[in-house]
Amino acid sequence: MELDGAPGKVLAPPGQGMRAALAAIDVARCDIAAIACGLLAEALDVALGYARDRRAFGQRVLDLQGIQWALADLATDLEAGRLLTRRAAELLGTPGGPVAVAHAKRFCPDAALRGAIACSEVLGAYGWLHDFPLARFIALAKMLQVVDGTTEVQRIVIARELVRRAEGLGTG
């Protein structure tokens, strides 16, 4: 086989193909974390709008402390996910990139799934109707946990770094 002009089209130097492929996977994983954050943000907005407008027990659902606490926890998860994703994006292509990406990819889809489920519960039975996107968000969040490396794969990446760190510590 002859490849005319192939050297001008090489994506990575010879022997560096695997490294280039893994770098591309890290970009995709960072994208998945960002998508999960967007999903969680939208689920939270749906729940907030519903809880603001719906009345139960003589008050707005949004004024019920249990609902407020659940939504506050989701807001914290969203903020944490955004920070992890931003750090992962900043570290792409650096030695710390793969582990930062693994943290974001492990946390964000899990937070999105927890959030979509919690938000659907704020809506009660309405959370499962086609008029609201939350049932679809739950399915999408579950898919995000799996695509481009499962949560367990991300734990392996993080754990390997922890082992390296532990081996570098002095003895006490």
Short mmCIF file of C-alpha atoms in Angstrom, two decimals:
data_model
loop_
_atom_site.label_atom_id
_atom_site.label_comp_id
_atom_site.label_asym_id
_atom_site.label_seq_id
_atom_site.Cartn_x
_atom_site.Cartn_y
_atom_site.Cartn_z
CA MET A 1 0.00 0.00 0.00
CA GLU A 2 1.32 3.41 -0.89
CA LEU A 3 0.20 6.54 0.94
CA ASP A 4 1.04 9.59 -1.15
CA GLY A 5 1.25 12.69 1.02
CA ALA A 6 0.56 10.71 4.18
CA PRO A 7 3.31 12.34 6.31
CA GLY A 8 1.49 15.67 5.96
CA LYS A 9 -1.65 14.09 7.35
CA VAL A 10 -0.18 12.35 10.39
CA LEU A 11 -2.16 13.20 13.52
CA ALA A 12 0.55 12.12 15.94
CA PRO A 13 4.25 11.28 15.61
CA PRO A 14 5.10 7.62 15.07
CA GLY A 15 4.75 5.70 18.33
CA GLN A 16 2.50 8.37 19.87
CA GLY A 17 -0.85 7.17 18.50
CA MET A 18 -2.08 5.70 21.78
CA ARG A 19 -1.18 8.85 23.68
CA ALA A 20 -3.06 10.96 21.11
CA ALA A 21 -6.08 8.67 21.31
CA LEU A 22 -6.14 8.87 25.11
CA ALA A 23 -5.88 12.66 24.94
CA ALA A 24 -8.90 12.71 22.62
CA ILE A 25 -10.81 10.50 25.05
CA ASP A 26 -9.98 12.93 27.87
CA VAL A 27 -11.50 15.77 25.82
CA ALA A 28 -14.63 13.68 25.27
CA ARG A 29 -14.82 12.84 28.98
CA CYS A 30 -14.52 16.51 29.86
CA ASP A 31 -17.35 17.21 27.40
CA ILE A 32 -19.48 14.54 29.11
CA ALA A 33 -18.91 16.22 32.47
CA ALA A 34 -19.98 19.57 31.01
CA ILE A 35 -23.08 18.01 29.44
CA ALA A 36 -23.96 16.45 32.80
CA CYS A 37 -23.67 19.86 34.46
CA GLY A 38 -25.98 21.35 31.85
CA LEU A 39 -28.47 18.54 32.38
CA LEU A 40 -28.43 19.08 36.15
CA ALA A 41 -28.84 22.85 35.72
CA GLU A 42 -31.87 22.36 33.47
CA ALA A 43 -33.42 19.76 35.81
CA LEU A 44 -32.97 22.17 38.71
CA ASP A 45 -34.64 24.97 36.73
CA VAL A 46 -37.60 22.72 35.90
CA ALA A 47 -38.01 21.78 39.58
CA LEU A 48 -37.62 25.39 40.75
CA GLY A 49 -40.24 26.64 38.31
CA TYR A 50 -42.69 23.93 39.27
CA ALA A 51 -42.10 24.34 43.02
CA ARG A 52 -42.52 28.11 42.69
CA ASP A 53 -45.90 27.77 40.93
CA ARG A 54 -47.38 24.70 42.64
CA ARG A 55 -49.22 25.02 45.95
CA ALA A 56 -49.59 22.28 48.57
CA PHE A 57 -50.56 22.39 52.23
CA GLY A 58 -51.59 26.02 51.85
CA GLN A 59 -48.22 27.25 50.58
CA ARG A 60 -45.91 27.07 47.61
CA VAL A 61 -44.02 23.81 47.31
CA LEU A 62 -40.89 25.98 47.08
CA ASP A 63 -41.53 27.24 50.63
CA LEU A 64 -41.40 23.72 52.13
CA GLN A 65 -38.10 23.34 53.97
CA GLY A 66 -37.56 19.75 52.85
CA ILE A 67 -37.88 20.82 49.22
CA GLN A 68 -35.55 23.78 49.81
CA TRP A 69 -32.91 21.54 51.36
CA ALA A 70 -33.11 19.00 48.53
CA LEU A 71 -32.76 21.75 45.93
CA ALA A 72 -29.94 23.38 47.89
CA ASP A 73 -28.02 20.09 47.84
CA LEU A 74 -28.48 19.90 44.08
CA ALA A 75 -27.26 23.47 43.68
CA THR A 76 -24.12 22.51 45.63
CA ASP A 77 -23.61 19.45 43.41
CA LEU A 78 -23.99 21.67 40.35
CA GLU A 79 -21.43 24.16 41.63
CA ALA A 80 -18.99 21.36 42.51
CA GLY A 81 -19.48 19.76 39.11
CA ARG A 82 -18.87 23.02 37.28
CA LEU A 83 -15.67 23.60 39.25
CA LEU A 84 -14.41 20.06 38.61
CA THR A 85 -15.21 20.40 34.91
CA ARG A 86 -13.50 23.76 34.63
CA ARG A 87 -10.37 22.43 36.33
CA ALA A 88 -10.38 19.37 34.09
CA ALA A 89 -10.66 21.55 30.98
CA GLU A 90 -7.82 23.76 32.17
CA LEU A 91 -5.58 20.73 32.77
CA LEU A 92 -6.28 18.96 29.45
CA GLY A 93 -2.99 18.10 27.78
CA THR A 94 -0.96 18.37 30.98
CA PRO A 95 0.32 15.56 33.23
CA GLY A 96 -2.49 16.26 35.72
CA GLY A 97 -5.16 16.27 33.03
CA PRO A 98 -6.23 12.61 33.02
CA VAL A 99 -6.86 12.51 36.77
CA ALA A 100 -8.66 15.87 36.79
CA VAL A 101 -10.82 14.64 33.92
CA ALA A 102 -11.51 11.39 35.78
CA HIS A 103 -12.71 13.33 38.83
CA ALA A 104 -15.08 15.40 36.69
CA LYS A 105 -16.31 12.43 34.63
CA ARG A 106 -16.87 10.36 37.77
CA PHE A 107 -18.72 13.06 39.72
CA CYS A 108 -20.80 14.99 37.19
CA PRO A 109 -22.91 12.23 35.60
CA ASP A 110 -23.60 10.77 39.06
CA ALA A 111 -24.68 14.21 40.29
CA ALA A 112 -26.84 14.69 37.20
CA LEU A 113 -28.59 11.36 37.77
CA ARG A 114 -29.18 12.06 41.47
CA GLY A 115 -30.38 15.54 40.57
CA ALA A 116 -32.74 14.46 37.81
CA ILE A 117 -34.30 11.87 40.13
CA ALA A 118 -34.62 14.36 43.01
CA CYS A 119 -36.11 16.99 40.70
CA SER A 120 -38.65 14.51 39.34
CA GLU A 121 -39.65 13.77 42.94
CA VAL A 122 -40.26 17.49 43.56
CA LEU A 123 -42.83 17.31 40.75
CA GLY A 124 -44.42 14.14 42.11
CA ALA A 125 -46.29 12.20 39.41
CA TYR A 126 -45.88 15.13 37.02
CA GLY A 127 -42.16 14.42 36.98
CA TRP A 128 -42.81 11.33 34.89
CA LEU A 129 -45.16 12.89 32.34
CA HIS A 130 -44.05 13.79 28.82
CA ASP A 131 -44.92 17.44 29.46
CA PHE A 132 -41.79 17.63 31.61
CA PRO A 133 -38.31 16.50 30.49
CA LEU A 134 -37.20 14.93 33.76
CA ALA A 135 -37.82 11.27 32.88
CA ARG A 136 -35.75 11.80 29.72
CA PHE A 137 -33.06 13.56 31.79
CA ILE A 138 -32.84 10.52 34.07
CA ALA A 139 -32.22 8.25 31.07
CA LEU A 140 -29.67 10.67 29.60
CA ALA A 141 -27.83 11.01 32.91
CA LYS A 142 -27.60 7.22 33.18
CA MET A 143 -26.15 7.09 29.67
CA LEU A 144 -23.60 9.78 30.58
CA GLN A 145 -22.35 7.55 33.40
CA VAL A 146 -21.42 4.89 30.86
CA VAL A 147 -20.28 6.65 27.67
CA ASP A 148 -16.54 7.34 27.23
CA GLY A 149 -15.60 5.34 30.32
CA THR A 150 -17.82 4.15 33.13
CA THR A 151 -17.78 5.53 36.64
CA GLU A 152 -15.77 2.47 37.66
CA VAL A 153 -13.12 3.20 35.01
CA GLN A 154 -12.80 6.73 36.37
CA ARG A 155 -12.34 5.32 39.87
CA ILE A 156 -9.50 3.15 38.55
CA VAL A 157 -7.76 6.22 37.06
CA ILE A 158 -8.16 8.13 40.33
CA ALA A 159 -7.08 5.15 42.45
CA ARG A 160 -3.91 4.60 40.40
CA GLU A 161 -2.93 8.21 41.04
CA LEU A 162 -3.62 7.75 44.76
CA VAL A 163 -1.37 4.66 44.81
CA ARG A 164 1.42 6.65 43.11
CA ARG A 165 0.92 9.42 45.64
CA ALA A 166 1.02 7.00 48.58
CA GLU A 167 4.20 5.38 47.29
CA GLY A 168 5.83 8.80 47.10
CA LEU A 169 5.12 9.62 50.74
CA GLY A 170 7.92 9.26 53.25
CA THR A 171 7.57 6.71 56.00
CA GLY A 172 6.24 8.07 59.26
#
